[in-house]
Short mmCIF file of C-alpha atoms and ligand atoms in Angstrom, two decimals:
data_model
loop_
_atom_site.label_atom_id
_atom_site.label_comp_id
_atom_site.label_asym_id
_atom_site.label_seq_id
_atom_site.Cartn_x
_atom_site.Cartn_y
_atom_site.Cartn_z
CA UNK A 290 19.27 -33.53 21.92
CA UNK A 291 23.27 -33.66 22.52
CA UNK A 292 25.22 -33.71 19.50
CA UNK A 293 28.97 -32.50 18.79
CA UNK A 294 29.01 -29.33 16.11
CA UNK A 295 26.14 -29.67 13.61
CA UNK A 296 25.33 -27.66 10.64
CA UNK A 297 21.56 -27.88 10.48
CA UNK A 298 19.91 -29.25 7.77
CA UNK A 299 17.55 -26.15 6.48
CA UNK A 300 14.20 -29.52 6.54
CA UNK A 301 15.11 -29.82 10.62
CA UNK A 302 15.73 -26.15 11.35
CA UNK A 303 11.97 -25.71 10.02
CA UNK A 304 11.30 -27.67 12.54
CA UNK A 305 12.75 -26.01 15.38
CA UNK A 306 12.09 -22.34 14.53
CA UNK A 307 8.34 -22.37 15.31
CA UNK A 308 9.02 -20.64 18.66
CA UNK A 309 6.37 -17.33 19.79
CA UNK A 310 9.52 -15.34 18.84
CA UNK A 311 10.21 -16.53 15.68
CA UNK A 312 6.59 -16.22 15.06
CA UNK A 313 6.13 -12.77 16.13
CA UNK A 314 9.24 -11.53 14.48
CA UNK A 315 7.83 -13.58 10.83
CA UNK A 316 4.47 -11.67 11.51
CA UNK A 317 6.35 -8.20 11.62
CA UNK A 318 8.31 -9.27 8.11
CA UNK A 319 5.45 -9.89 6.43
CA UNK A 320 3.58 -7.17 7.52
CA UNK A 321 6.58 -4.64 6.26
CA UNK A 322 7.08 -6.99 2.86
CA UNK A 323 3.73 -5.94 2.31
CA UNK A 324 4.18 -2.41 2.90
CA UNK A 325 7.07 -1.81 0.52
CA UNK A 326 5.99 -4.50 -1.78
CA UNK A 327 8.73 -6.64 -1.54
CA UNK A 328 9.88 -9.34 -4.20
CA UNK A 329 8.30 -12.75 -3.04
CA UNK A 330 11.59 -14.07 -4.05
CA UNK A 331 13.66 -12.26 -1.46
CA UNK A 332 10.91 -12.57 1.23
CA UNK A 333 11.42 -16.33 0.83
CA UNK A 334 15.07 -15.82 1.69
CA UNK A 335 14.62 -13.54 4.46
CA UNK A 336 12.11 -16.49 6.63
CA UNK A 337 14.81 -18.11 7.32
CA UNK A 338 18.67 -18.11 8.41
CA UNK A 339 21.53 -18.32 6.31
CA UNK A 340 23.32 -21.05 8.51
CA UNK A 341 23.12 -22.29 11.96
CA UNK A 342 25.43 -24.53 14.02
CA UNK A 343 24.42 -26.08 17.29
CA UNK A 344 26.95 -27.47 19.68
CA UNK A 345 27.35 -29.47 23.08
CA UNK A 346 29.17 -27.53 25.41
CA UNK A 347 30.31 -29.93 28.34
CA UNK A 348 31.62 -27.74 31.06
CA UNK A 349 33.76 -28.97 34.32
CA UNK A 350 31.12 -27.42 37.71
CA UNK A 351 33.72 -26.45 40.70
CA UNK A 352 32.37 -29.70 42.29
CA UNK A 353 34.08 -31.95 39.74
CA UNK A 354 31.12 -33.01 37.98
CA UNK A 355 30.34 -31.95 33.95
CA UNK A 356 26.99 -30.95 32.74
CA UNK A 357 26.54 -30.77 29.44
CA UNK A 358 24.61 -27.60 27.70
CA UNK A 359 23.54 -26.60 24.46
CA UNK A 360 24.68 -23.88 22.73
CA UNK A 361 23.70 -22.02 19.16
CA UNK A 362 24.94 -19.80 16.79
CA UNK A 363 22.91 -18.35 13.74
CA UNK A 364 23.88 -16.58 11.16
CA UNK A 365 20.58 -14.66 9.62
CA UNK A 366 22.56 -12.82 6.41
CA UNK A 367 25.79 -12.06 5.45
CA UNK A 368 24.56 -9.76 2.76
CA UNK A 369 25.54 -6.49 3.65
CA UNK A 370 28.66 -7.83 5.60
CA UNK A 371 29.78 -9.83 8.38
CA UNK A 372 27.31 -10.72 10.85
CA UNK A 373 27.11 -9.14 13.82
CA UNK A 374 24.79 -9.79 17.05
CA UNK A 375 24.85 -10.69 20.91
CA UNK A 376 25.22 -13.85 22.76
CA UNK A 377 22.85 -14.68 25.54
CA UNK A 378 23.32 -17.30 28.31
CA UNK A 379 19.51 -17.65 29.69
CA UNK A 380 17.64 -20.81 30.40
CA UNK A 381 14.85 -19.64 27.69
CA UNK A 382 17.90 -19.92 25.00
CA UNK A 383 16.87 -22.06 22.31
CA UNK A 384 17.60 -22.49 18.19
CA UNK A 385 14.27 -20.83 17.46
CA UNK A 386 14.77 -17.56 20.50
CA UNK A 387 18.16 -17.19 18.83
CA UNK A 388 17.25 -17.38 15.17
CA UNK A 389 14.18 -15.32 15.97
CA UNK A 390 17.21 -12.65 17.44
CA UNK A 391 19.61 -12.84 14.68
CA UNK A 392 16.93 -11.78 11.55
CA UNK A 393 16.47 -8.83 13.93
CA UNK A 394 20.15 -8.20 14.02
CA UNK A 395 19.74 -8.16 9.80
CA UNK A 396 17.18 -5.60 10.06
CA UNK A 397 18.75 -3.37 13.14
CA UNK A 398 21.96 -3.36 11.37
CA UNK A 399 20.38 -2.46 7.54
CA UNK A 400 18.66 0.17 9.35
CA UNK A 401 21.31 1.71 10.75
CA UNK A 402 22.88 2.06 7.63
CA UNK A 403 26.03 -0.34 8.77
CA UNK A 404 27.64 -2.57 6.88
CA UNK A 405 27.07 -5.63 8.76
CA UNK A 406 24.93 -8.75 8.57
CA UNK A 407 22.55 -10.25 11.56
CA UNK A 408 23.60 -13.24 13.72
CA UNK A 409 22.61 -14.42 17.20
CA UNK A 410 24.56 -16.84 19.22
CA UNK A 411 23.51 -18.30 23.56
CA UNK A 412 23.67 -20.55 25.63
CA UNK A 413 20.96 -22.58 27.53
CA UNK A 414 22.10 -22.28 30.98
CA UNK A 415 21.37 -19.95 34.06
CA UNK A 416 24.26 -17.79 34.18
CA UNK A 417 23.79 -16.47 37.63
CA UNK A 418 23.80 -20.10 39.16
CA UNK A 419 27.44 -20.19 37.63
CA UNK A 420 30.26 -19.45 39.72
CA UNK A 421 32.84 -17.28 37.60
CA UNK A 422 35.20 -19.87 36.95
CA UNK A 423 32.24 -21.95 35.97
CA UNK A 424 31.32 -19.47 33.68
CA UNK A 425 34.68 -19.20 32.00
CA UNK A 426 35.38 -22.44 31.37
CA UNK A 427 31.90 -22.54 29.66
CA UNK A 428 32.47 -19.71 27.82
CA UNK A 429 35.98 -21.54 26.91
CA UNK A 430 34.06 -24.33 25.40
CA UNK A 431 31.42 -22.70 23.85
CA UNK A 432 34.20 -20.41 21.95
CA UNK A 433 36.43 -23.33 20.61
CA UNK A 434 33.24 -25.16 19.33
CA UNK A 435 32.53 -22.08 17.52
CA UNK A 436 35.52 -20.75 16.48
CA UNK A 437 35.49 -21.93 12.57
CA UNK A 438 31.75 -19.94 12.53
CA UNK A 439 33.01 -16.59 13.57
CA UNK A 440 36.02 -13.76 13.26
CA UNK A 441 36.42 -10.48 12.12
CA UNK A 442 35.63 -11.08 8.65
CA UNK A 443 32.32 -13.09 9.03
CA UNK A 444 30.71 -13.10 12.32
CA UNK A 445 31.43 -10.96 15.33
CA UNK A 446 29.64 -11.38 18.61
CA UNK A 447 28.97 -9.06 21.42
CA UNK A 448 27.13 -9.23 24.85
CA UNK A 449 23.69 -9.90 25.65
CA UNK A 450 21.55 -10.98 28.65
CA UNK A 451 23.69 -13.15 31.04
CA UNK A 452 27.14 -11.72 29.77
CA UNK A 453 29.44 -8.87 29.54
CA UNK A 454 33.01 -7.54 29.00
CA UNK A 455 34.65 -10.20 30.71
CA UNK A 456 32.63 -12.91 28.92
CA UNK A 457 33.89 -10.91 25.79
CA UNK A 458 37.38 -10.80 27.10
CA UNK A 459 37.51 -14.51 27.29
CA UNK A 460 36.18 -15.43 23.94
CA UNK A 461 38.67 -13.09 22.58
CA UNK A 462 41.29 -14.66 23.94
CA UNK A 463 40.32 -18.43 23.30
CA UNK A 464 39.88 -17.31 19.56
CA UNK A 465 42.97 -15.64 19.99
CA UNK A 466 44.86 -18.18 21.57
CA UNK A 467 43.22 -20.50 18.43
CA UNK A 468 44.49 -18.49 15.99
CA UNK A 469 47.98 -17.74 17.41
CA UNK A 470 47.78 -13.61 17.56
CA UNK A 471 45.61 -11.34 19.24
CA UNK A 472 42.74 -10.79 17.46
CA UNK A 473 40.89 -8.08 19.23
CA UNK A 474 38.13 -7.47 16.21
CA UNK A 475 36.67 -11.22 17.10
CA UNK A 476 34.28 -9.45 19.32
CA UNK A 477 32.95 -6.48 20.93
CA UNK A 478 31.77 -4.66 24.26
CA UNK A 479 35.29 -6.05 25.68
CA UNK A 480 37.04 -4.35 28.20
CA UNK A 481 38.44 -0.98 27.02
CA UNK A 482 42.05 -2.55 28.04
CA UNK A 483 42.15 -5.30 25.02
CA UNK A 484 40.50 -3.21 22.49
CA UNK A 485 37.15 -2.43 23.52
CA UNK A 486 35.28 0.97 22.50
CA UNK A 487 34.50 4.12 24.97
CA UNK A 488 30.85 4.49 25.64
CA UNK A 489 29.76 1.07 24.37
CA UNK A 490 28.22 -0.39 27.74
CA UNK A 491 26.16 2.63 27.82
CA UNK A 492 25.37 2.65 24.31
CA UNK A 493 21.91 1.03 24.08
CA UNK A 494 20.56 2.95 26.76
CA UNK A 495 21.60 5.89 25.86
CA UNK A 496 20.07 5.14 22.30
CA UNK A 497 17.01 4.19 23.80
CA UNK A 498 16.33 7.79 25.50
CA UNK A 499 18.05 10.22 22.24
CA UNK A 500 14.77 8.02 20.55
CA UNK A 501 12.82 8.78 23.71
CA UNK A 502 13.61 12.39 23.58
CA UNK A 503 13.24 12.46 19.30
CA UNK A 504 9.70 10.80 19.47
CA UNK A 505 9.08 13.97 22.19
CA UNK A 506 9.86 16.59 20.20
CA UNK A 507 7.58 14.76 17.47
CA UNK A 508 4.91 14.22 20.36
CA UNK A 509 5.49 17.95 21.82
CA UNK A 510 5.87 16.07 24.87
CA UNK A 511 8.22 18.74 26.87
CA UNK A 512 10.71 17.27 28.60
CA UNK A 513 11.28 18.12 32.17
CA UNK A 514 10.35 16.72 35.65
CA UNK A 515 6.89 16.63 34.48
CA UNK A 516 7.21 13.57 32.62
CA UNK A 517 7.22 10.34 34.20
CA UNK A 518 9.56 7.41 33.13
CA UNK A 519 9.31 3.38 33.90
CA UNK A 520 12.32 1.36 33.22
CA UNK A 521 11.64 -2.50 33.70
CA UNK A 522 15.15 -4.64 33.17
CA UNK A 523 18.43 -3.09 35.56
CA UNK A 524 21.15 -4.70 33.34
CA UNK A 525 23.26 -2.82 30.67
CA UNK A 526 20.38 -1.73 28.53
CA UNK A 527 17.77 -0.85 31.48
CA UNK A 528 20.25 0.93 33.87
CA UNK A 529 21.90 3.13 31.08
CA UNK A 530 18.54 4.40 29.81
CA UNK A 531 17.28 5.33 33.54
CA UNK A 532 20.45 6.91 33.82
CA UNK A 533 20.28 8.74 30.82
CA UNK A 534 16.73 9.51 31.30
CA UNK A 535 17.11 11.00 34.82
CA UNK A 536 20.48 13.34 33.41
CA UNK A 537 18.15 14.56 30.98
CA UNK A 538 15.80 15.86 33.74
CA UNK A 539 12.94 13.08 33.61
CA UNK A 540 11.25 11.79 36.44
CA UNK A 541 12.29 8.31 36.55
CA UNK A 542 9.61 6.74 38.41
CA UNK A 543 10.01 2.72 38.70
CA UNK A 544 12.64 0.45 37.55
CA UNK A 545 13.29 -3.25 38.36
CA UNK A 546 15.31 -6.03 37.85
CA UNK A 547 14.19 -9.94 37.52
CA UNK A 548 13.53 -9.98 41.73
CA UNK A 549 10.94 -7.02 41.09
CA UNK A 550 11.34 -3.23 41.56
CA UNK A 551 10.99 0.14 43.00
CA UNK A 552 8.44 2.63 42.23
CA UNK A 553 8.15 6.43 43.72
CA UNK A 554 5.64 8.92 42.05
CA UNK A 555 7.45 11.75 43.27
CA UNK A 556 10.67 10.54 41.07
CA UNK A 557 13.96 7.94 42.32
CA UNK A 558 17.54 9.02 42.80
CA UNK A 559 18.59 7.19 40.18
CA UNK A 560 22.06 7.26 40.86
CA UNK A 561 22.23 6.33 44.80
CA UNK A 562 20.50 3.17 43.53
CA UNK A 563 22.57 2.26 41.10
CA UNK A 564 25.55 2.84 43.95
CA UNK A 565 23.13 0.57 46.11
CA UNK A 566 22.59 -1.97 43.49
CA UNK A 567 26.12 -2.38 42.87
CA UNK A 568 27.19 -2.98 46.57
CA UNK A 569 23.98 -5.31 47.05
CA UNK A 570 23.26 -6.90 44.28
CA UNK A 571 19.07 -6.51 44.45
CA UNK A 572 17.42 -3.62 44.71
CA UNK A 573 15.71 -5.46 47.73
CA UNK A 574 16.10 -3.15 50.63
CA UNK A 575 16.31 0.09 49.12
CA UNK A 576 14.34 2.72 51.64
CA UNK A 577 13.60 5.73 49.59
CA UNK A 578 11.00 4.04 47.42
CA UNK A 579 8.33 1.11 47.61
CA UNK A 580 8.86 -2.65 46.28
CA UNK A 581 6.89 -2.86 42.92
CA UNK A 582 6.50 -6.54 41.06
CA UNK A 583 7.59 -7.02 37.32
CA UNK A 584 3.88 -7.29 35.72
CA UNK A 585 3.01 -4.18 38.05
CA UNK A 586 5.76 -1.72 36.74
CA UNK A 587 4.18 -2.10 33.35
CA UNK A 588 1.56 -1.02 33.86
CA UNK A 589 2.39 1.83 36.48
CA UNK A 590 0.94 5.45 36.33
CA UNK A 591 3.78 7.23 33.79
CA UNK A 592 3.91 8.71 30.66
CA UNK A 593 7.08 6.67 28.81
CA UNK A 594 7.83 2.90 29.60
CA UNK A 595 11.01 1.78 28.63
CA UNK A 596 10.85 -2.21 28.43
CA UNK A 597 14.36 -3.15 29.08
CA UNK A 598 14.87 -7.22 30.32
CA UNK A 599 13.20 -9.84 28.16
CA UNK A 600 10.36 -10.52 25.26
CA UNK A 601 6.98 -11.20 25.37
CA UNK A 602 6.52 -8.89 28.72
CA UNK A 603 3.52 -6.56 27.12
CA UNK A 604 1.13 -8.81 25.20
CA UNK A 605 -2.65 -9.20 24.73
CA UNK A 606 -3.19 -9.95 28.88
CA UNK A 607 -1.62 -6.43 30.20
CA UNK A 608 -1.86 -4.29 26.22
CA UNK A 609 -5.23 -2.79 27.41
CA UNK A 610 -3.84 -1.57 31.17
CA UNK A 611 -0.59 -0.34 29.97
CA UNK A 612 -0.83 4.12 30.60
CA UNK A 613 2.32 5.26 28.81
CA UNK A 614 1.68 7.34 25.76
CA UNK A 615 4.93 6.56 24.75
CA UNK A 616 7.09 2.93 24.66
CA UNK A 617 10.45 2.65 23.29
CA UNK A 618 11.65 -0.90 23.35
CA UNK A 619 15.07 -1.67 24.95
CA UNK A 620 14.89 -4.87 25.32
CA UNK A 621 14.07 -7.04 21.61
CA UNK A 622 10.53 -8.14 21.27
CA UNK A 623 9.56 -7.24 24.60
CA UNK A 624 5.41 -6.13 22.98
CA UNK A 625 3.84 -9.09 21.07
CA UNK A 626 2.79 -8.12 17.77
CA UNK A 627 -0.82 -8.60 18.91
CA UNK A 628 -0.87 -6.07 22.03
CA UNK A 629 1.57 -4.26 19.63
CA UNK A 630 -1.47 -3.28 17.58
CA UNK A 631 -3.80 -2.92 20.64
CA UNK A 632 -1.58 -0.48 21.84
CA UNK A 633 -0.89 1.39 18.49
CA UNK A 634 -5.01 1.74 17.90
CA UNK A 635 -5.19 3.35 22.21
CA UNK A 636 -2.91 5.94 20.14
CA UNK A 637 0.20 4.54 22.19
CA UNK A 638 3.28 5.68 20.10
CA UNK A 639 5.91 2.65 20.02
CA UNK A 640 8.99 3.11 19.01
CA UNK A 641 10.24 -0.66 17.87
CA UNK A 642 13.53 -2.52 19.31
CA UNK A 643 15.32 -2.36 15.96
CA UNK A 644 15.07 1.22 16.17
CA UNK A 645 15.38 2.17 19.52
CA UNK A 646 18.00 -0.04 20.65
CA UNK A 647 20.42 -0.05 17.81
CA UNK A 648 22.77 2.19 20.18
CA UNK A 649 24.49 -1.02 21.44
CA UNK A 650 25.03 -2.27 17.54
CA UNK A 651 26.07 1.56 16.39
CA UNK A 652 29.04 1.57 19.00
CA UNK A 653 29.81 -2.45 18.26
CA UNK A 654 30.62 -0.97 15.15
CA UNK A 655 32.44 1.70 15.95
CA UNK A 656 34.78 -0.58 18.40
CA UNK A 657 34.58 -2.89 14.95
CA UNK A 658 36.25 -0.19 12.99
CA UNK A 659 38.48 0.88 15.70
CA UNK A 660 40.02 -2.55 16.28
CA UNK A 661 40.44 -2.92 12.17
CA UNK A 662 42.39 0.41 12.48
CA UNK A 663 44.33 0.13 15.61
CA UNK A 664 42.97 3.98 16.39
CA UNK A 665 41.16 4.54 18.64
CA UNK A 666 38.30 7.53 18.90
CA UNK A 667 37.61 9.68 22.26
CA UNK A 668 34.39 9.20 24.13
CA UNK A 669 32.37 12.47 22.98
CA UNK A 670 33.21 11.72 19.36
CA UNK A 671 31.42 8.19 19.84
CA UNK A 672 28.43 9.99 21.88
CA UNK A 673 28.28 12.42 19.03
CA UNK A 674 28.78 9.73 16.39
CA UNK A 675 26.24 7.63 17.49
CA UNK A 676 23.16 10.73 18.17
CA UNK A 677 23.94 11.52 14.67
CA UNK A 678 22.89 7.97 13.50
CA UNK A 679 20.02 7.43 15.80
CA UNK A 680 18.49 10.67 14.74
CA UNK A 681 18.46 10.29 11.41
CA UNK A 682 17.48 7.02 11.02
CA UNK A 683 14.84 7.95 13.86
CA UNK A 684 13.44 10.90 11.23
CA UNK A 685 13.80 8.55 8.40
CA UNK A 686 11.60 6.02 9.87
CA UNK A 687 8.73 8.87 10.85
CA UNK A 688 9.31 10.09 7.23
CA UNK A 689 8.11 6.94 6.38
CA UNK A 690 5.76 6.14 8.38
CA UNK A 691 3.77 9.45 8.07
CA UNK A 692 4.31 9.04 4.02
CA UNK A 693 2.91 5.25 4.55
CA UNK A 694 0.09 6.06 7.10
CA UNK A 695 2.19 3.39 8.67
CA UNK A 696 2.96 2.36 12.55
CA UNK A 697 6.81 2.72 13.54
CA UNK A 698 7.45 -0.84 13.91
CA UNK A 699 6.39 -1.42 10.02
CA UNK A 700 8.12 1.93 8.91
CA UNK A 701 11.14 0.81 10.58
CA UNK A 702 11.05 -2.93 9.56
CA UNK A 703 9.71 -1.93 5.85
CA UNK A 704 13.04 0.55 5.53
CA UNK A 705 15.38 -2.10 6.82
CA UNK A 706 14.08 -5.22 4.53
CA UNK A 707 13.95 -2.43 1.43
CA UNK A 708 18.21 -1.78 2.41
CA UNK A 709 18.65 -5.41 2.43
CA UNK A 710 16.65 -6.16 -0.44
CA UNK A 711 18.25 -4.20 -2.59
CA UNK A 712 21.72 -5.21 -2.03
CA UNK A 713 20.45 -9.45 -2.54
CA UNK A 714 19.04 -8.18 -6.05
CA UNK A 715 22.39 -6.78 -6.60
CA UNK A 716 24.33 -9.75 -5.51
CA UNK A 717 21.77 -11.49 -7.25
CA UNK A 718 21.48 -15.69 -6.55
CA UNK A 719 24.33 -17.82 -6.94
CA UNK A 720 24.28 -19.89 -8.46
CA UNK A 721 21.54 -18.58 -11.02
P1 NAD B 1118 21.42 -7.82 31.22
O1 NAD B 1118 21.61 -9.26 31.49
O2 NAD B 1118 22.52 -6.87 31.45
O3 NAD B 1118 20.14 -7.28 32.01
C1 NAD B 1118 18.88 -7.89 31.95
C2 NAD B 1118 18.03 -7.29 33.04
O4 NAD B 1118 16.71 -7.84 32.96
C3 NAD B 1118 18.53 -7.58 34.44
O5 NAD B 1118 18.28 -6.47 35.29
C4 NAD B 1118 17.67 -8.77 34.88
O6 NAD B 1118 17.54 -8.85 36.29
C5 NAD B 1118 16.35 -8.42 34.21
N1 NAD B 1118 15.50 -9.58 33.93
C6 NAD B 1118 15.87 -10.81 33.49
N2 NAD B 1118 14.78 -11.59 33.36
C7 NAD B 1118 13.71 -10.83 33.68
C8 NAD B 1118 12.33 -11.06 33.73
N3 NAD B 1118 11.81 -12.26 33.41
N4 NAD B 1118 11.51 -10.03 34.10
C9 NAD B 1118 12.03 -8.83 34.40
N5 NAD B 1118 13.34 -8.55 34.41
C10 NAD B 1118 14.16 -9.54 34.04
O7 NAD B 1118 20.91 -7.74 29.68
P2 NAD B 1118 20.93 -6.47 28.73
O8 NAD B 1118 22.17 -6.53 27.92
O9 NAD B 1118 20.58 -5.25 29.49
O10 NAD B 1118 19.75 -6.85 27.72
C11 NAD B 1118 18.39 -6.59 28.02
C12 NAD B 1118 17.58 -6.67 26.74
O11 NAD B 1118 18.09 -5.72 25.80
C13 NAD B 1118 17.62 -8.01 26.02
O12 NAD B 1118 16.38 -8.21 25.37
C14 NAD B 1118 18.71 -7.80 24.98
O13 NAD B 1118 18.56 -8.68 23.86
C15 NAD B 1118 18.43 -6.37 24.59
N6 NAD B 1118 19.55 -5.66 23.97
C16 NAD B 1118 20.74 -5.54 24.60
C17 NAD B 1118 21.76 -4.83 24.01
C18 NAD B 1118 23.07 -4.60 24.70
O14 NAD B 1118 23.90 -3.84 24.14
N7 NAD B 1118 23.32 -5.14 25.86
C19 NAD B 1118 21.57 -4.26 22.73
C20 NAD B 1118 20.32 -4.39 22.12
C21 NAD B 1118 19.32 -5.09 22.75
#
C-alpha cells in the first residue's frame, strides 16, 4: 500500500500489528500484568500504540529513477514524557516490527527511571544497497514527511539497525532547516560536532556487559579469562559489548556480523578485528580465527552469549542446543518468548533487552538533557552516570524477581508496566 502521510485508524492498525513481534512482545505484557496485578483498564491501553503515521517516501536512485518506500513512525505512550526510540532502515521494517519496538521503548525507558515515552520509527528498504547520497536524500524525505510527528518536546529519534550519526546528522538538519534554527535536541546519537553526547555509540554495549558482569557477581561467575563470551551482531551494539567484554578480561570467543563469523576457543583479539573490520568491511578473511555461520555461533561452546543483530534468532528450533549459562540480550527480542521459557527451565539466566540494553536509551538521554542545556558533560561522568543507572535498576529487577519467584524478563517487564501504570492512573483518562 502507497499512501501520502496517514494517521491510522486504531480498526486498521489492529489489523496490521499481528506480526511474531508484536505477538511475542503482547505475550511478555500479559505475562508481567499478571504478575503485578495490573488494572485491566490500563492493560487495555498498553496493547496498543498511542498514534502511528505511515508515509511514502519516494527517493531519487543515482541512476535517475525513484522508488518509492514505506516508512513508519509509532508513538507507543507519551505518558511519562516525550517519546523516545530508534529508527531502523531494514527490509523486515514493517507497522507491526515497529510498533512491536516502540511499546518496548515505553517499558525500557519506565524502567530506567527516565522521563520519556516509547516510540519506534524505519524504513523498509536495504540500507546497504544504498549509495550514501541515496541514503540521504531518503533520509531527507522520510524526515520532512515526519516532521509535524516529532521534536524535542514530543518525539525524539535516535539510531538503530541500518543507521547512525550521520543519518542523525541529516534529520537534524532537515528538521532544522524546517523549523528555521538549529534544533540539535530533535534527535540523538549525532555526531559529537552538532550536539551529540560523549560515549553514546558505545553506550548499549557497554550496558550490555556492566549487566553481564552484575548478573556474575549474582551468579558467582568470576570473571577472568576463564569465561567464555559469544557476541552475534558486529554493529554499534555487538562490537561495543565484545569490546567491553574483552577490556574487562573475558575471553571473547566468536562474534559475527550478517555474512557469518569468527570463532577461536582459545579467545580473539578483539581489537585487531575491529581495525580489520573497519578497513574491510567483512570479517571474511580474517586469519587468526575460523569462519563460524550465524545459527552456529549460538549455539557455540561458551559460557555468556550476547545476542546482538536482530529478533527471533534463539527460538524453539536452537532453545534446547544453546550452552551459555548466561544470555543478556543486546539486540530487542532476539529469544522468542517460547525458547525464552525453555531456556529459563535448563536454568539459563536471561537477562531481557529492556534491561540489558537500555545503555543506548540512558546516554540518548543524557545527550537529551545536554542539548536542552547547552552544557555539555565529560565522558567519565556519562560512563559513571550511566553504571549507576544500570546497576540499580539491574538490582531492582533481581529484587523483584527473587521476591516474585519470578524470571528476569517478567521482573523487569512487571517493574516497568507498574512505573507506567501508575503515572496513567494519575493522569487519569481524558476525557472521563
Ligand atoms: P547495526 O546496524 O549497527 O548492527 C547490526 C549488526 O547485526 C551488524 O553487524 C549486521 O551485520 C548484523 N546483522 C544484521 N542482520 C543479521 C542477521 N540476520 N543475522 C546476524 N547478524 C545480522 O545495529 P545496532 O544498532 O547494533 O542494533 C543491533 C540490535 O540492537 C537491534 O536489535 C537494535 O534494535 C538493538 N538496539 C540498538 C541500540 C543502539 O543504541 N544502537 C540500542 C538498543 C537496542
Amino acid at each position: 500500500m502507497q499512501c501520502q502521510s496517514v494517521d491510522l485508524r486504531m480498526d486498521v492498525m489492529e489489523k496490521l500489528i499481528d506480526g511474531h513481534l508484536y505477538q511475542n512482545t503482547l505475550a511478555a505484557l500479559n505475562e508481567a500484568a499478571a504478575l503485578v496485578k495490573l488494572d485491566p483498564n490500563i492493560l487495555e491501553r498498553l496493547k496498543k500504540p498511542k498514534k502511528a503515521i505511515m508515509v511514502s517516501v519516494p527517493t531519487r536512485m543515482d541512476d535517475g529513477t525513484v522508488k518509492v518506500f514505506d516508512g513508519y513512525r509509532v508513538q507507543h505512550s507519551s505518558t511519562l514524557g516525550p517519546c523516545k526510540g530508534g529508527i531502523r532502515y531494514h527490509e523486515s521494517v514493517n507497522l507491526s516490527e515497529v510498533s512491536a519496538l516502540a511499546m518496548l521503548m515505553t517499558f525500557k525507558c519506565a524502567l530506567a527511571g527516565l522521563p520519556l515515552g516509547g516510540a519506534k520509527g524505519g524504513v523498509r528498504v536495504n540500507a546497504s544497497k544504498l549509495s550514501r547520497s541515496e541514503k540521504q536524500r531518503l533520509t531527507r524525505r522520510y524526515t520532512s514527511e515526519i516532521s509535524s510527528f516529532i521534536g524535542p518536546e514530543k518525539d525524539i529519534p535516535a539510531p538503530d539497525i541500518g543507521t547512525d550519526a550521520q543519518t542523525m546528522a541529516w534529520i537534524m538538519d532537515t528538521y532544522s532547516q524546517e523549523q528555521g534554527h538549529a534544533v540539535p535536541g530533535v534527535v540523538t546519537g549525532k555526531p559529537i560536532e552538532i550536539g551529540g553526547s560523549l560515549g553514546r555509540s558505545t553506550s548499549t554495549g557497554r550496558g550490555v556487559i556492566y549487566t553481564v558482569e552484575e548478573a556474575c557477581n549474582y551468579l558467582k561467575i568470576k570473571q577472568d579469562f576463564n569465561v567464555k563470551v559469544a557476541v552475534q551482531g558486529f554493529g554499534e551494539v555487538g562490537a561495543a559489548a565484545a569490546t567491553c567484554a574483552h577490556e574487562l578480561g573475558l575471553c571473547v570467543t566468536a562474534i559475527s556480523d550478517v555474512n557469518g563469523g569468527l570463532i577461536n576457543e582459545k579467545g580473539l583479539n578483539v581489537t585487531a578485528i575491529k581495525d580489520y573490520y573497519s578497513k574491510n568491511k567483512t570479517l571474511k578473511g580474517y586469519k587468526e580465527a575460523d569462519a563460524i555461520t550465524n545459527d552456529e555461533i549460538l549455539v557455540s561452546k561458551c559460557d555468556i552469549l550476547v545476542p546482538a543483530a536482530v529478533d527471533g534468532v534463539i527460538n524453539e528450533n536452537n532453545a534446547k542446543k544453546i550452552r551459555a549459562k548466561l544470555i543478556a540480550e543486546g539486540a530487542n527480542g532476539p529469544v522468542t518468548l517460547q525458547a525464552h521459557h525453555e531456556l529459563v527451565g535448563n536454568g539459563v539466566f536471561v537477562i531481557p533487552d529492556i534491561l540489558a540494553n537500555a545503555g543506548g536509551v540512558i546516554v540518548s538521554y543524557f545527550e537529551w538533557v545536554q542539548d536542552l542545556q547547552n552544557f555539555f558533560w565529560s565522558e567519565k561522568e556519562i560512563n559513571s552516570r550511566l553504571r549507576e543507572i544500570m546497576t540499580s535498576t539491574f538490582r531492582t529487577v533481581l529484587d523483584h524477581s527473587l521476591a516474585e519467584k519470578a524470571d528476569m524478563r517478567k521482573a523487569a517487564l512487571g517493574t516497568a508496566v507498574k512505573r507506567v501504570s501508575a503515572a496513567m492512573l494519575l493522569r487519569g483518562l481524558y476525557p472521563q
